[in-house]
PDB file of C-alpha atoms in Angstrom:
ATOM      1  CA  MET A  23      91.440 133.229  79.463  1.00  0.00           C
ATOM      2  CA  SER A  24      94.208 130.937  78.445  1.00  0.00           C
ATOM      3  CA  GLY A  25      97.562 131.254  77.929  1.00  0.00           C
ATOM      4  CA  PRO A  26     100.244 129.943  75.822  1.00  0.00           C
ATOM      5  CA  THR A  27     100.983 127.174  77.792  1.00  0.00           C
ATOM      6  CA  ASP A  28      97.501 126.451  77.557  1.00  0.00           C
ATOM      7  CA  ARG A  29      97.216 126.254  74.012  1.00  0.00           C
ATOM      8  CA  LYS A  30     100.609 124.252  73.531  1.00  0.00           C
ATOM      9  CA  HIS A  31      98.821 121.946  76.208  1.00  0.00           C
ATOM     10  CA  ARG A  32      95.345 122.291  74.227  1.00  0.00           C
ATOM     11  CA  VAL A  33      97.486 121.573  70.582  1.00  0.00           C
ATOM     12  CA  VAL A  34     100.152 118.583  71.989  1.00  0.00           C
ATOM     13  CA  THR A  35      96.965 116.686  73.464  1.00  0.00           C
ATOM     14  CA  LEU A  36      94.952 116.977  70.295  1.00  0.00           C
ATOM     15  CA  PHE A  37      97.118 115.772  68.105  1.00  0.00           C
ATOM     16  CA  GLN A  38      98.549 112.820  70.580  1.00  0.00           C
ATOM     17  CA  ARG A  39      95.028 112.516  71.337  1.00  0.00           C
ATOM     18  CA  TYR A  40      93.700 111.578  67.439  1.00  0.00           C
ATOM     19  CA  LEU A  41      97.018 111.202  65.865  1.00  0.00           C
ATOM     20  CA  ALA A  42      99.809 109.809  67.412  1.00  0.00           C
ATOM     21  CA  ASN A  43      99.292 107.540  70.021  1.00  0.00           C
ATOM     22  CA  PRO A  44      96.241 105.590  67.264  1.00  0.00           C
ATOM     23  CA  LEU A  45      98.875 105.317  65.479  1.00  0.00           C
ATOM     24  CA  ASN A  46     101.721 104.081  67.750  1.00  0.00           C
ATOM     25  CA  ARG A  47      99.522 101.569  70.076  1.00  0.00           C
ATOM     26  CA  ARG A  48     100.026  99.716  66.747  1.00  0.00           C
ATOM     27  CA  LEU A  49     103.692  99.458  66.643  1.00  0.00           C
ATOM     28  CA  PRO A  50     104.324  96.432  68.263  1.00  0.00           C
ATOM     29  CA  PHE A  51     106.827  97.211  70.146  1.00  0.00           C
ATOM     30  CA  GLN A  52     106.376 100.732  70.763  1.00  0.00           C
ATOM     31  CA  VAL A  53     106.199 100.903  74.457  1.00  0.00           C
ATOM     32  CA  LEU A  54     103.257 101.443  76.047  1.00  0.00           C
ATOM     33  CA  LEU A  55     101.631 102.260  79.269  1.00  0.00           C
ATOM     34  CA  GLU A  56      98.760 100.716  80.675  1.00  0.00           C
ATOM     35  CA  THR A  57      97.189 102.492  82.594  1.00  0.00           C
ATOM     36  CA  THR A  58      93.267 102.292  84.669  1.00  0.00           C
ATOM     37  CA  GLY A  59      90.901 105.244  83.671  1.00  0.00           C
ATOM     38  CA  ARG A  60      90.458 107.210  87.199  1.00  0.00           C
ATOM     39  CA  LYS A  61      86.424 107.651  85.952  1.00  0.00           C
ATOM     40  CA  SER A  62      85.989 104.560  83.537  1.00  0.00           C
ATOM     41  CA  GLY A  63      88.033 101.984  85.640  1.00  0.00           C
ATOM     42  CA  LEU A  64      89.061 101.196  82.342  1.00  0.00           C
ATOM     43  CA  PRO A  65      92.450  99.653  80.530  1.00  0.00           C
ATOM     44  CA  ARG A  66      94.122 103.148  79.210  1.00  0.00           C
ATOM     45  CA  GLN A  67      96.755 102.235  76.644  1.00  0.00           C
ATOM     46  CA  THR A  68      99.796 105.729  76.220  1.00  0.00           C
ATOM     47  CA  PRO A  69     102.542 105.147  74.187  1.00  0.00           C
ATOM     48  CA  VAL A  70     105.901 106.293  76.353  1.00  0.00           C
ATOM     49  CA  GLY A  71     109.387 106.310  75.523  1.00  0.00           C
ATOM     50  CA  GLY A  72     111.553 105.725  78.304  1.00  0.00           C
ATOM     51  CA  ARG A  73     114.491 102.922  79.513  1.00  0.00           C
ATOM     52  CA  ARG A  74     114.147  99.989  81.056  1.00  0.00           C
ATOM     53  CA  VAL A  75     116.654 100.401  84.213  1.00  0.00           C
ATOM     54  CA  GLY A  76     116.921  97.303  85.884  1.00  0.00           C
ATOM     55  CA  ASP A  77     113.825  96.577  88.087  1.00  0.00           C
ATOM     56  CA  SER A  78     111.899  99.562  86.548  1.00  0.00           C
ATOM     57  CA  PHE A  79     111.447 101.692  84.426  1.00  0.00           C
ATOM     58  CA  TRP A  80     111.564 104.901  83.644  1.00  0.00           C
ATOM     59  CA  LEU A  81     109.390 108.179  81.499  1.00  0.00           C
ATOM     60  CA  VAL A  82     109.178 111.544  81.705  1.00  0.00           C
ATOM     61  CA  SER A  83     105.533 113.060  81.499  1.00  0.00           C
ATOM     62  CA  GLU A  84     105.567 116.133  79.098  1.00  0.00           C
ATOM     63  CA  PHE A  85     102.717 117.851  80.895  1.00  0.00           C
ATOM     64  CA  GLY A  86     102.843 116.346  84.235  1.00  0.00           C
ATOM     65  CA  PRO A  87      99.748 116.164  86.616  1.00  0.00           C
ATOM     66  CA  LYS A  88      97.944 117.980  83.569  1.00  0.00           C
ATOM     67  CA  SER A  89      99.170 114.426  82.016  1.00  0.00           C
ATOM     68  CA  GLN A  90      96.331 111.781  80.939  1.00  0.00           C
ATOM     69  CA  TYR A  91      97.693 108.452  82.037  1.00  0.00           C
ATOM     70  CA  VAL A  92      99.520 110.567  86.022  1.00  0.00           C
ATOM     71  CA  ARG A  93      95.513 112.034  86.830  1.00  0.00           C
ATOM     72  CA  ASN A  94      95.549 107.808  86.129  1.00  0.00           C
ATOM     73  CA  ILE A  95      98.723 106.282  88.504  1.00  0.00           C
ATOM     74  CA  GLN A  96      97.556 109.406  91.002  1.00  0.00           C
ATOM     75  CA  ALA A  97      94.345 107.644  91.898  1.00  0.00           C
ATOM     76  CA  ASP A  98      95.351 103.811  90.466  1.00  0.00           C
ATOM     77  CA  PRO A  99      99.292 102.873  90.720  1.00  0.00           C
ATOM     78  CA  VAL A 100      99.369  99.953  88.909  1.00  0.00           C
ATOM     79  CA  VAL A 101     100.448  99.351  85.544  1.00  0.00           C
ATOM     80  CA  ARG A 102     101.467  98.040  82.914  1.00  0.00           C
ATOM     81  CA  VAL A 103     104.388  98.541  80.685  1.00  0.00           C
ATOM     82  CA  ARG A 104     104.728  96.940  77.091  1.00  0.00           C
ATOM     83  CA  ILE A 105     108.300  96.909  75.903  1.00  0.00           C
ATOM     84  CA  ALA A 106     109.473  95.460  73.581  1.00  0.00           C
ATOM     85  CA  GLY A 107     106.556  93.604  72.549  1.00  0.00           C
ATOM     86  CA  ARG A 108     106.006  92.029  76.600  1.00  0.00           C
ATOM     87  CA  TRP A 109     103.429  93.517  79.204  1.00  0.00           C
ATOM     88  CA  HIS A 110     105.099  93.562  82.865  1.00  0.00           C
ATOM     89  CA  HIS A 111     103.274  94.345  85.874  1.00  0.00           C
ATOM     90  CA  GLY A 112     104.202  97.592  88.067  1.00  0.00           C
ATOM     91  CA  THR A 113     103.313 100.177  90.569  1.00  0.00           C
ATOM     92  CA  ALA A 114     104.013 103.810  89.038  1.00  0.00           C
ATOM     93  CA  HIS A 115     106.120 106.220  91.442  1.00  0.00           C
ATOM     94  CA  LEU A 116     105.715 109.893  90.955  1.00  0.00           C
ATOM     95  CA  LEU A 117     108.931 111.460  90.910  1.00  0.00           C
ATOM     96  CA  PRO A 118     108.071 115.521  91.876  1.00  0.00           C
ATOM     97  CA  ASP A 119     111.785 116.079  92.939  1.00  0.00           C
ATOM     98  CA  ASP A 120     113.368 114.369  89.963  1.00  0.00           C
ATOM     99  CA  ASP A 121     115.163 116.529  87.877  1.00  0.00           C
ATOM    100  CA  ALA A 122     112.878 115.405  84.591  1.00  0.00           C
ATOM    101  CA  VAL A 123     115.281 117.557  82.435  1.00  0.00           C
ATOM    102  CA  ALA A 124     118.918 115.964  83.844  1.00  0.00           C
ATOM    103  CA  ARG A 125     115.875 111.824  83.314  1.00  0.00           C
ATOM    104  CA  LEU A 126     115.958 112.723  79.801  1.00  0.00           C
ATOM    105  CA  ARG A 127     119.314 113.456  79.521  1.00  0.00           C
ATOM    106  CA  ALA A 128     119.064 109.170  79.563  1.00  0.00           C
ATOM    107  CA  LEU A 129     116.943 108.763  77.663  1.00  0.00           C
ATOM    108  CA  PRO A 130     115.950 107.470  74.312  1.00  0.00           C
ATOM    109  CA  ARG A 131     117.013 110.339  72.268  1.00  0.00           C
ATOM    110  CA  PHE A 132     114.002 111.422  70.364  1.00  0.00           C
ATOM    111  CA  ASN A 133     111.575 110.839  72.131  1.00  0.00           C
ATOM    112  CA  SER A 134     113.048 113.122  75.528  1.00  0.00           C
ATOM    113  CA  ALA A 135     113.609 115.756  72.620  1.00  0.00           C
ATOM    114  CA  ALA A 136     109.949 115.655  71.533  1.00  0.00           C
ATOM    115  CA  VAL A 137     109.250 115.796  75.705  1.00  0.00           C
ATOM    116  CA  ARG A 138     111.256 119.177  75.609  1.00  0.00           C
ATOM    117  CA  ALA A 139     110.371 121.209  73.120  1.00  0.00           C
ATOM    118  CA  PHE A 140     106.631 120.072  73.453  1.00  0.00           C
ATOM    119  CA  GLY A 141     106.706 119.574  77.498  1.00  0.00           C
ATOM    120  CA  THR A 142     105.306 122.974  79.428  1.00  0.00           C
ATOM    121  CA  ASP A 143     105.409 121.235  82.933  1.00  0.00           C
ATOM    122  CA  LEU A 144     107.629 117.770  82.771  1.00  0.00           C
ATOM    123  CA  LEU A 145     106.783 115.298  85.557  1.00  0.00           C
ATOM    124  CA  THR A 146     109.594 112.538  85.809  1.00  0.00           C
ATOM    125  CA  VAL A 147     107.668 108.697  86.166  1.00  0.00           C
ATOM    126  CA  ARG A 148     109.462 105.235  87.867  1.00  0.00           C
ATOM    127  CA  VAL A 149     107.661 102.319  87.374  1.00  0.00           C
ATOM    128  CA  ASP A 150     108.367  99.398  89.720  1.00  0.00           C
ATOM    129  CA  LEU A 151     108.139  96.220  87.679  1.00  0.00           C
ATOM    130  CA  VAL A 152     107.263  93.499  89.692  1.00  0.00           C
ATOM    131  CA  ASP A 153     107.304  90.769  86.850  1.00  0.00           C
TER     132      ASP A 153
END
C-alpha cells in the first residue's frame, strides 16, 4: 500500500522526468548537475536549483535518497555542474545533518519554494568545485 508521500513522489517524478527536465535541460543557463549513472555508467544530467558560494555549489534534493541523482552520487561522487553556461568538475557530498530548510533560505527563491512545496525528504548536497 502506498501513502500520500509515495504518491506525491511518483507524480512529481513523472512530471519532472517526462516534461520539466527535458525542457529545462535545453535552456542554456539552466544549472545542470551531471552524475554518472550507477547502473548504465552513462552521464545523467539533471536540472537543479542552487547557488555557488566560493568554491562550492549548494543545492537541496527534494526527495533525498530516493532521488536518482542522489543515488548516483552515492555510487560515484565525481560530478560536473553547469553554472551560467560553463561546466565545472567537482565532488558531491551528501549532508544529512545539515538543516535543509534553513539552507533553502540561502538559495534561489523560486526553486526553493518548489522544493519545499513538492519535497518529501529534503537533503542538502554540497559540490566542492575543482575548476
